[in-house]
Every structure is written in C-alpha cells, then in structure tokens.
Amino acid sequence: MPSTIRHLILILGDQLSPAISSLKNANPKTDCVLMVEVQEEATYVRHHKKKIAFLFSAMRHFAKQIQNEGWHIDYVYLDDTDNTGSLQGEIERAVVRHTPKRILTTEPGEWRVLQAMRSLSELLPIPLEILEDDRFIASHEEFRTWAEGRKQLRMEYFYRGMRRKTGLLMNGDLPEGGKWNYDAENRKPAKTDLLIPSPLHTEPDDITSDVLKLVSERFADHFGDLEPFWFGVTRNQALAALDQFIESALPSFGDYQDAMLKEEKFLFHSLLSVYINAGLLNPLEVCRQVEMAYFSGYAPLNAVEGYIRQIIGWREYVRGIYWLNMPDYVNLNFFENTRKLPDFYWTADTEMTCLRSVISQTREEAHAHHIQRLMVTGNFALLAGVDPAQVHEWYLAVYADAYEWVELPNTLGMSQFGDGGVMSSKPYAASGNYMNKMSNYCKHCRYDVKKRTGESACPFNPLYWHFLHRNRNKLTHNPRMAHMYRIWDRMPDESKKNILTTAAAVLKAL
Ligand code: FAD
Ligand code: DLZ
Ligand code: SF4
C-alpha cells in the first residue's frame, strides 16, 4: 500500500468488471480499491442463501484477481470485528484509515444505494464522485430522450434503436433476415424426450467453501438451499458458462424459449443473468459472441435474434423504465391490491403442481426462467390480487440475479401491471389453458385444467374470470382486453355466478 492514497475507489458487489468506469479513471500506483461485505446489503431483503454466497465469493475472487493485476485492495470481510454493517459506515471508516483526497465510484444500480451515496457525500470531508455506468448500452440520457414526447413506451421500438446503435444483426440499416423480431417462431411447447443440456457446474474452491460456511452460519434463517452450490464465481468461469451455453443450448433457445417442463429446470436458457448483472460478463460481449454463432451457421436466426433481444432490448429497456420512474415507481398499485403473499411462496406447500414446481426450483437454485416467473408465480399473484409491493419483495429476495433496477420493472410493471401499462400494453393474466399449452405441469396435477367451477377446478381458471370481473372499471378501456370481456359477457348468468363462487372459495383458502 502506498504511504499516501490519492483516490479511494469503491467497487460495489455488482460492479465486478475490470473495465468498470471507476477503475478506468484510477491509477493502481496511487489509488486504493475498497470492497466491503456488509450485513445491511445482505438483509435489506432477506436474500436467498445462494445469492449471498455467489456475490460474496465473486467479490472475494474479483478482489484477488485485480490485486494480482497490481491494484491495492482494502477488502472488508463480513465477520471483521470492526465492520459497521453498512456501506456508509464502511466508507466513513475507510476515509479515516486512508485519508484519501477523493472517493470515486461507478453509479450504483439501485436508487436506494444512489441516494445513500448522495447523502453520505454531504457528510464526508472529501468529494465523492459518481461516474456513469457505461456497461449499459443506453445511457440514462439516451433513454430519457427516446422516451420524451412518446405517448406510449414500447420495448420493440426501443430495441430497434439498440440494434442500429450496436449494429448487431444489421445489414446496413435493415435487420438481418428482413424482420426485426422472430418471436412468433419462439413459442413451441417442449417434450420430455428432447435432449436438454445442463448449464456449466463449477466446483466450489477454498474461497467459495469459506463463504458457504459463513453464509450457513450467518444467514441460516434466509430462504433457499445453500448447497449444492455450482455457480461460477470468476470471470473465467462465467466465460466458460457462456461458451457452454452457445455450444449446447443456443441453437434451440428460440424454439423453446416459452416452454416449461416439470422435469427440466433450465431447458435451453442461458443462466447467464447472474453473471451479467454482477459484472462478470459484459452484455455486449455476450451478444457479439451469440451473433457470431449465427454468422458461422451454428445457430438459427430465431434463436440468436431472440437472445440478443432479451439483452439489448428487454434488459436495457427495464433499466430505462426504472430510472425514468423512480422513486415513485416502487409504490404504484394500479389495481389497488392488498392481499398478503400466500405462505406457499416460501414453503412450496401447495397442491398446484405448476406453483409447487417453480417455487421448489426457486428454493433449490435461486433461479427460474422468464415464463416461470411471469406466467406461474407472477400470474397467480396477479389473479389473486396480491399487494404488488409484497410480490416485488419476494422476487428481489429469491433470485440470484435480482437487483432492484431489473427486478422491479419486471415484477411490479410487467408481471403485476402495477404501473397501469407503462411496461406492457395489457396485463399478463392467463387461465390454466396457457399453462396446459406451454407446459406438462397440468398432467401431473390434482386439479383439472379443463374445469372452471367446483372443488377440482384448476384455480387459475375461476381466478382469471374473477380478476377480469373485479377489475372491469380499470380494464374496460383497454382494447386488448375487449375480446375477453365479450366472452365473459356472453356467458349465462348461472355460469358466471358459479365461476365467481369457486374463485371466492379459492381466495378464501389462501
Ligand atoms: P435467458 O432466458 O437465457 O435470457 C438471456 C438474458 O436476457 C438473461 O440472462 C438476461 O440478462 C436477459 N433478459 C431476459 N429477459 C429479461 C427481462 N425481462 N429483463 C431483463 N433482462 C432480461 N431478470 C434479472 O436479470 N433479474 C431479475 O431480478 C429479474 N426479475 C424478474 C422478475 C419477473 C417477475 C420476471 C417476469 C422476469 C424477471 N427477470 C429478471 C427477467 C428474466 O426472467 C431473467 O433475466 C431470466 O430468467 C434469467 O435467466 P437466463 O439468464 O437463463 O435468461
Ligand atoms: C446484493 C448485495 C449483497 C448481498 N451484499 C453486498 C455487499 O456486501 N456489498 C456490496 O457492495 N454489495 C452487496 N450487494 C449488492 C448491493 O446490495 C446493491 O444491490 C448493488 O450494489 C446495486 O446498487
Ligand atoms: Fe397449475 Fe392448474 Fe395446471 Fe394444476 S391444473 S398445474 S394448478 S395450471
């Protein structure tokens, strides 16, 4: 460590990128990197044990990596005796230790943390400079400019701008293959006889084993299974996971993107969000490698376009929505829902096979894929009228890839329609019919997916109509809902009454 430190470089847990702006603006000879494990960040929601273990182990490996590259590191461990437990407390202590002239950090991903930094900077004796996070393709300014003056924001148009900006899958100004979006080809249900690859499993090393011990002792009462723990925790391991995905799953990613199988947790998904969000992989480098698989003839266009759209389209779009609408966004509740989140979201103790499978998988892996999150757990909470703030807190806690900037618009906006249509043009509400088409859950369920009344009816069916009926005032002007209201209106009164009675019984039992 040099005798005098010029700048203190704060690297947060999801900023594990050697090319992050704070490091790019620093000098290894005179500056010192500060990384801190703190109780407050691990408990502001009670994160899944695997998520905490992943992040602490990845942070420790990252610190070691950049130390080997010549950086001075001040790393505060969770069980250091003087650890104050908060980011602010640890920054203040580090300022006393090193007496730097300035603190540099890259903008935090979460509004809550950014506010904490801003408040702290008013108390500190030295400047705290917050640099732009240029790991994203669209800056805040760019998204704001794009959004300005538009009556409705839609991901598709934003995505086309990102295609043009990056040049991904472009032929001059035209999209490769003639179409921007191949989603219509990406809705095949899957069969159990498909050859489904498994994502790369990494054996815990000594650093990870220490972290697993720490997490098992300190966070024993948090949701989720800690072991088996198989996530990669270094950039090289994340790169190996990317290679394995491209080689074994990408060609079928498109076809089966929306499918669900009781026996298969991962299907052809990449499981890369956990690495991308923590900074171990750069989103653009992932897209460029995926694009290469198309141009070399290895993967078809519907798979490659579908995958790239998730990253430069959806991922960037939700971040834009988050920063455009915070801090008010988190309190939105379009349907004024107040129901408590059912206990089975924590225990998986339900006879509904779809929910039991997805929640068990979430407990085991801290992962579920998009359609499981949207159409199973999300859809049920929406139909049941659960308070969106509680749904948001659940998603933020249980998934290893969850940070508020990406989780909140997906949950409160896309899945719960809490924003009344900022994220999507209609609620993602569906009856059991959708589940039966896209999964094999219903074949293994004690409920009858074809029935909508009586004790054996699939609960999604009566709840779907109950949802439409009770929210009529709020949805009646939405043209995309008109067809379903016409079907409801044409039903005989007796059928409607029986459906609503069954729905009321389901809700009461929750
Ligand atoms: P793949 O299916 O392989 O997709 C490729 C990549 O595209 C992902 O790694 C991810 O980086 C990106 N991506 C795909 N869809 C989205 C999306 N809607 N928003 C942002 N990025 C996307 N994603 C998170 O990263 N963190 C979250 O906390 C999160 N919460 C969600 C909550 C709900 C209710 C819903 C419906 C979706 C949520 N998503 C979240 C989006 C999506 O479910 C995950 O990104 C995806 O399941 C991660 O698994 P994967 O890497 O195998 O994704
Ligand atoms: C999620 C998380 C956890 C569990 N622990 C830490 C930590 O100990 N130190 C840290 O710097 N960051 C942690 N994080 C990530 C932050 O809570 C926060 O989500 C991001 O930094 C985004 O602002
Ligand atoms: Fe889920 Fe209904 Fe299918 Fe059972 S029948 S798995 S509850 S959708």
mmCIF file of N, CA and C and ligand atoms in Angstrom, residues 245 253 257 268-274 276-277 307 310-311 314-316 318 367-371 373-374 378 395-396 399 401-403 405-408 410-411 414-415, ligand 1:
data_model
loop_
_atom_site.group_PDB
_atom_site.id
_atom_site.type_symbol
_atom_site.label_atom_id
_atom_site.label_comp_id
_atom_site.label_asym_id
_atom_site.label_seq_id
_atom_site.Cartn_x
_atom_site.Cartn_y
_atom_site.Cartn_z
ATOM 1 N N PHE A 245 -23.098 -22.466 -23.027
ATOM 2 C CA PHE A 245 -24.458 -22.124 -23.462
ATOM 3 C C PHE A 245 -24.526 -22.067 -24.995
ATOM 4 N N PHE A 253 -32.587 -22.311 -28.245
ATOM 5 C CA PHE A 253 -33.101 -21.286 -27.311
ATOM 6 C C PHE A 253 -34.408 -20.673 -27.828
ATOM 7 N N GLN A 257 -38.195 -21.108 -25.962
ATOM 8 C CA GLN A 257 -37.998 -20.010 -25.014
ATOM 9 C C GLN A 257 -39.140 -19.908 -24.001
ATOM 10 N N PHE A 268 -33.505 -24.584 -22.417
ATOM 11 C CA PHE A 268 -32.400 -24.087 -23.251
ATOM 12 C C PHE A 268 -32.021 -22.649 -22.871
ATOM 13 N N HIS A 269 -32.307 -22.282 -21.625
ATOM 14 C CA HIS A 269 -31.961 -20.922 -21.186
ATOM 15 C C HIS A 269 -30.466 -20.852 -20.819
ATOM 16 N N SER A 270 -29.955 -19.626 -20.774
ATOM 17 C CA SER A 270 -28.502 -19.485 -20.645
ATOM 18 C C SER A 270 -28.009 -19.471 -19.203
ATOM 19 N N LEU A 271 -28.867 -19.073 -18.272
ATOM 20 C CA LEU A 271 -28.459 -18.885 -16.864
ATOM 21 C C LEU A 271 -27.264 -17.938 -16.729
ATOM 22 N N LEU A 272 -27.238 -16.952 -17.582
ATOM 23 C CA LEU A 272 -26.121 -16.012 -17.555
ATOM 24 C C LEU A 272 -26.469 -14.709 -16.830
ATOM 25 N N SER A 273 -27.757 -14.493 -16.521
ATOM 26 C CA SER A 273 -28.142 -13.207 -15.912
ATOM 27 C C SER A 273 -27.383 -12.959 -14.615
ATOM 28 N N VAL A 274 -27.155 -14.010 -13.853
ATOM 29 C CA VAL A 274 -26.467 -13.859 -12.572
ATOM 30 C C VAL A 274 -25.052 -13.305 -12.799
ATOM 31 N N ILE A 276 -24.005 -11.670 -15.715
ATOM 32 C CA ILE A 276 -24.063 -10.364 -16.391
ATOM 33 C C ILE A 276 -24.384 -9.276 -15.363
ATOM 34 N N ASN A 277 -25.356 -9.540 -14.501
ATOM 35 C CA ASN A 277 -25.780 -8.488 -13.565
ATOM 36 C C ASN A 277 -24.719 -8.153 -12.525
ATOM 37 N N TYR A 307 -32.390 -14.155 -28.492
ATOM 38 C CA TYR A 307 -31.482 -13.999 -27.356
ATOM 39 C C TYR A 307 -30.967 -12.564 -27.249
ATOM 40 N N GLN A 310 -33.391 -10.137 -25.817
ATOM 41 C CA GLN A 310 -33.554 -10.149 -24.350
ATOM 42 C C GLN A 310 -32.557 -9.205 -23.695
ATOM 43 N N ILE A 311 -31.367 -9.140 -24.285
ATOM 44 C CA ILE A 311 -30.311 -8.358 -23.623
ATOM 45 C C ILE A 311 -30.294 -6.895 -24.054
ATOM 46 N N TRP A 314 -34.881 -6.028 -23.872
ATOM 47 C CA TRP A 314 -35.551 -6.043 -22.566
ATOM 48 C C TRP A 314 -34.683 -5.535 -21.417
ATOM 49 N N ARG A 315 -33.445 -6.021 -21.376
ATOM 50 C CA ARG A 315 -32.608 -5.677 -20.217
ATOM 51 C C ARG A 315 -32.349 -4.165 -20.169
ATOM 52 N N GLU A 316 -32.058 -3.588 -21.314
ATOM 53 C CA GLU A 316 -31.806 -2.145 -21.359
ATOM 54 C C GLU A 316 -33.102 -1.361 -21.121
ATOM 55 N N VAL A 318 -35.829 -2.240 -19.389
ATOM 56 C CA VAL A 318 -36.306 -2.206 -17.993
ATOM 57 C C VAL A 318 -35.442 -1.258 -17.152
ATOM 58 N N HIS A 367 -33.137 -19.682 -9.032
ATOM 59 C CA HIS A 367 -33.353 -19.370 -10.448
ATOM 60 C C HIS A 367 -34.689 -19.952 -10.908
ATOM 61 N N ALA A 368 -35.367 -19.209 -11.761
ATOM 62 C CA ALA A 368 -36.484 -19.758 -12.544
ATOM 63 C C ALA A 368 -36.422 -18.980 -13.840
ATOM 64 N N HIS A 369 -36.902 -19.575 -14.937
ATOM 65 C CA HIS A 369 -36.764 -18.816 -16.178
ATOM 66 C C HIS A 369 -37.941 -17.871 -16.363
ATOM 67 N N HIS A 370 -37.829 -17.059 -17.410
ATOM 68 C CA HIS A 370 -38.728 -15.923 -17.554
ATOM 69 C C HIS A 370 -40.218 -16.303 -17.507
ATOM 70 N N ILE A 371 -40.580 -17.337 -18.259
ATOM 71 C CA ILE A 371 -42.008 -17.675 -18.331
ATOM 72 C C ILE A 371 -42.494 -18.265 -17.006
ATOM 73 N N ARG A 373 -41.379 -17.241 -14.109
ATOM 74 C CA ARG A 373 -41.570 -16.065 -13.239
ATOM 75 C C ARG A 373 -42.820 -15.283 -13.638
ATOM 76 N N LEU A 374 -43.024 -15.163 -14.953
ATOM 77 C CA LEU A 374 -44.115 -14.302 -15.430
ATOM 78 C C LEU A 374 -45.476 -15.009 -15.367
ATOM 79 N N GLY A 378 -45.916 -15.125 -11.052
ATOM 80 C CA GLY A 378 -46.396 -13.755 -11.265
ATOM 81 C C GLY A 378 -47.881 -13.738 -11.594
ATOM 82 N N TYR A 395 -39.630 -11.415 -5.195
ATOM 83 C CA TYR A 395 -38.744 -11.621 -6.356
ATOM 84 C C TYR A 395 -37.343 -11.074 -6.091
ATOM 85 N N LEU A 396 -37.262 -9.954 -5.393
ATOM 86 C CA LEU A 396 -35.951 -9.348 -5.121
ATOM 87 C C LEU A 396 -35.133 -10.260 -4.203
ATOM 88 N N TYR A 399 -34.270 -14.578 -6.166
ATOM 89 C CA TYR A 399 -33.500 -14.908 -7.371
ATOM 90 C C TYR A 399 -32.075 -14.364 -7.290
ATOM 91 N N ASP A 401 -30.172 -13.408 -9.538
ATOM 92 C CA ASP A 401 -29.867 -12.310 -10.476
ATOM 93 C C ASP A 401 -30.627 -11.032 -10.129
ATOM 94 N N ALA A 402 -31.286 -10.995 -8.944
ATOM 95 C CA ALA A 402 -32.207 -9.879 -8.682
ATOM 96 C C ALA A 402 -31.517 -8.667 -8.051
ATOM 97 N N TYR A 403 -31.594 -7.563 -8.753
ATOM 98 C CA TYR A 403 -31.232 -6.228 -8.244
ATOM 99 C C TYR A 403 -32.420 -5.361 -8.611
ATOM 100 N N TRP A 405 -33.071 -2.571 -9.980
ATOM 101 C CA TRP A 405 -33.227 -1.894 -11.273
ATOM 102 C C TRP A 405 -33.812 -2.817 -12.337
ATOM 103 N N VAL A 406 -33.531 -4.109 -12.229
ATOM 104 C CA VAL A 406 -34.037 -5.043 -13.252
ATOM 105 C C VAL A 406 -35.265 -5.795 -12.744
ATOM 106 N N GLU A 407 -35.275 -6.075 -11.461
ATOM 107 C CA GLU A 407 -36.385 -6.882 -10.903
ATOM 108 C C GLU A 407 -37.678 -6.084 -10.819
ATOM 109 N N LEU A 408 -37.574 -4.809 -10.378
ATOM 110 C CA LEU A 408 -38.806 -4.042 -10.104
ATOM 111 C C LEU A 408 -39.675 -3.812 -11.356
ATOM 112 N N ASN A 410 -39.746 -5.541 -14.046
ATOM 113 C CA ASN A 410 -40.251 -6.841 -14.481
ATOM 114 C C ASN A 410 -41.400 -7.312 -13.594
ATOM 115 N N THR A 411 -41.268 -7.101 -12.284
ATOM 116 C CA THR A 411 -42.276 -7.624 -11.356
ATOM 117 C C THR A 411 -43.466 -6.676 -11.248
ATOM 118 N N MET A 414 -44.194 -5.334 -15.518
ATOM 119 C CA MET A 414 -44.617 -6.337 -16.500
ATOM 120 C C MET A 414 -45.553 -7.379 -15.885
ATOM 121 N N SER A 415 -45.166 -7.938 -14.749
ATOM 122 C CA SER A 415 -45.924 -9.072 -14.234
ATOM 123 C C SER A 415 -47.188 -8.664 -13.460
HETATM 124 P P1 FAD B 1 -32.256 -16.246 -20.745
HETATM 125 O O1 FAD B 1 -33.611 -16.727 -20.997
HETATM 126 O O2 FAD B 1 -31.127 -17.097 -21.186
HETATM 127 O O3 FAD B 1 -32.159 -14.781 -21.382
HETATM 128 C C1 FAD B 1 -30.930 -14.181 -21.757
HETATM 129 C C2 FAD B 1 -30.630 -12.939 -20.995
HETATM 130 O O4 FAD B 1 -31.506 -11.911 -21.363
HETATM 131 C C3 FAD B 1 -30.735 -13.045 -19.488
HETATM 132 O O5 FAD B 1 -29.557 -13.576 -18.941
HETATM 133 C C4 FAD B 1 -30.977 -11.605 -19.074
HETATM 134 O O6 FAD B 1 -29.748 -10.923 -18.920
HETATM 135 C C5 FAD B 1 -31.709 -11.020 -20.271
HETATM 136 N N1 FAD B 1 -33.166 -10.923 -20.030
HETATM 137 C C6 FAD B 1 -34.116 -11.747 -20.490
HETATM 138 N N2 FAD B 1 -35.339 -11.281 -20.175
HETATM 139 C C7 FAD B 1 -35.137 -10.148 -19.482
HETATM 140 C C8 FAD B 1 -36.003 -9.213 -18.868
HETATM 141 N N3 FAD B 1 -37.325 -9.336 -18.928
HETATM 142 N N4 FAD B 1 -35.450 -8.192 -18.206
HETATM 143 C C9 FAD B 1 -34.104 -8.037 -18.131
HETATM 144 N N5 FAD B 1 -33.241 -8.890 -18.706
HETATM 145 C C10 FAD B 1 -33.751 -9.918 -19.375
HETATM 146 N N6 FAD B 1 -34.003 -10.711 -14.728
HETATM 147 C C11 FAD B 1 -32.934 -10.367 -13.995
HETATM 148 O O7 FAD B 1 -31.819 -10.347 -14.522
HETATM 149 N N7 FAD B 1 -33.064 -10.041 -12.676
HETATM 150 C C12 FAD B 1 -34.268 -10.061 -12.055
HETATM 151 O O8 FAD B 1 -34.352 -9.767 -10.874
HETATM 152 C C13 FAD B 1 -35.411 -10.429 -12.811
HETATM 153 N N8 FAD B 1 -36.642 -10.467 -12.233
HETATM 154 C C14 FAD B 1 -37.717 -10.839 -12.976
HETATM 155 C C15 FAD B 1 -38.977 -10.852 -12.364
HETATM 156 C C16 FAD B 1 -40.096 -11.200 -13.092
HETATM 157 C C17 FAD B 1 -41.457 -11.190 -12.451
HETATM 158 C C18 FAD B 1 -39.962 -11.538 -14.454
HETATM 159 C C19 FAD B 1 -41.157 -11.899 -15.254
HETATM 160 C C20 FAD B 1 -38.729 -11.532 -15.063
HETATM 161 C C21 FAD B 1 -37.592 -11.175 -14.348
HETATM 162 N N9 FAD B 1 -36.309 -11.139 -14.933
HETATM 163 C C22 FAD B 1 -35.228 -10.764 -14.182
HETATM 164 C C23 FAD B 1 -36.134 -11.411 -16.364
HETATM 165 C C24 FAD B 1 -35.814 -12.878 -16.715
HETATM 166 O O9 FAD B 1 -36.737 -13.727 -16.097
HETATM 167 C C25 FAD B 1 -34.398 -13.272 -16.329
HETATM 168 O O10 FAD B 1 -33.483 -12.347 -16.846
HETATM 169 C C26 FAD B 1 -34.031 -14.647 -16.862
HETATM 170 O O11 FAD B 1 -34.951 -15.603 -16.431
HETATM 171 C C27 FAD B 1 -32.629 -15.016 -16.428
HETATM 172 O O12 FAD B 1 -32.309 -16.340 -16.800
HETATM 173 P P2 FAD B 1 -31.362 -16.642 -18.019
HETATM 174 O O13 FAD B 1 -30.057 -15.955 -17.835
HETATM 175 O O14 FAD B 1 -31.348 -18.111 -18.221
HETATM 176 O O15 FAD B 1 -32.118 -15.918 -19.195
#
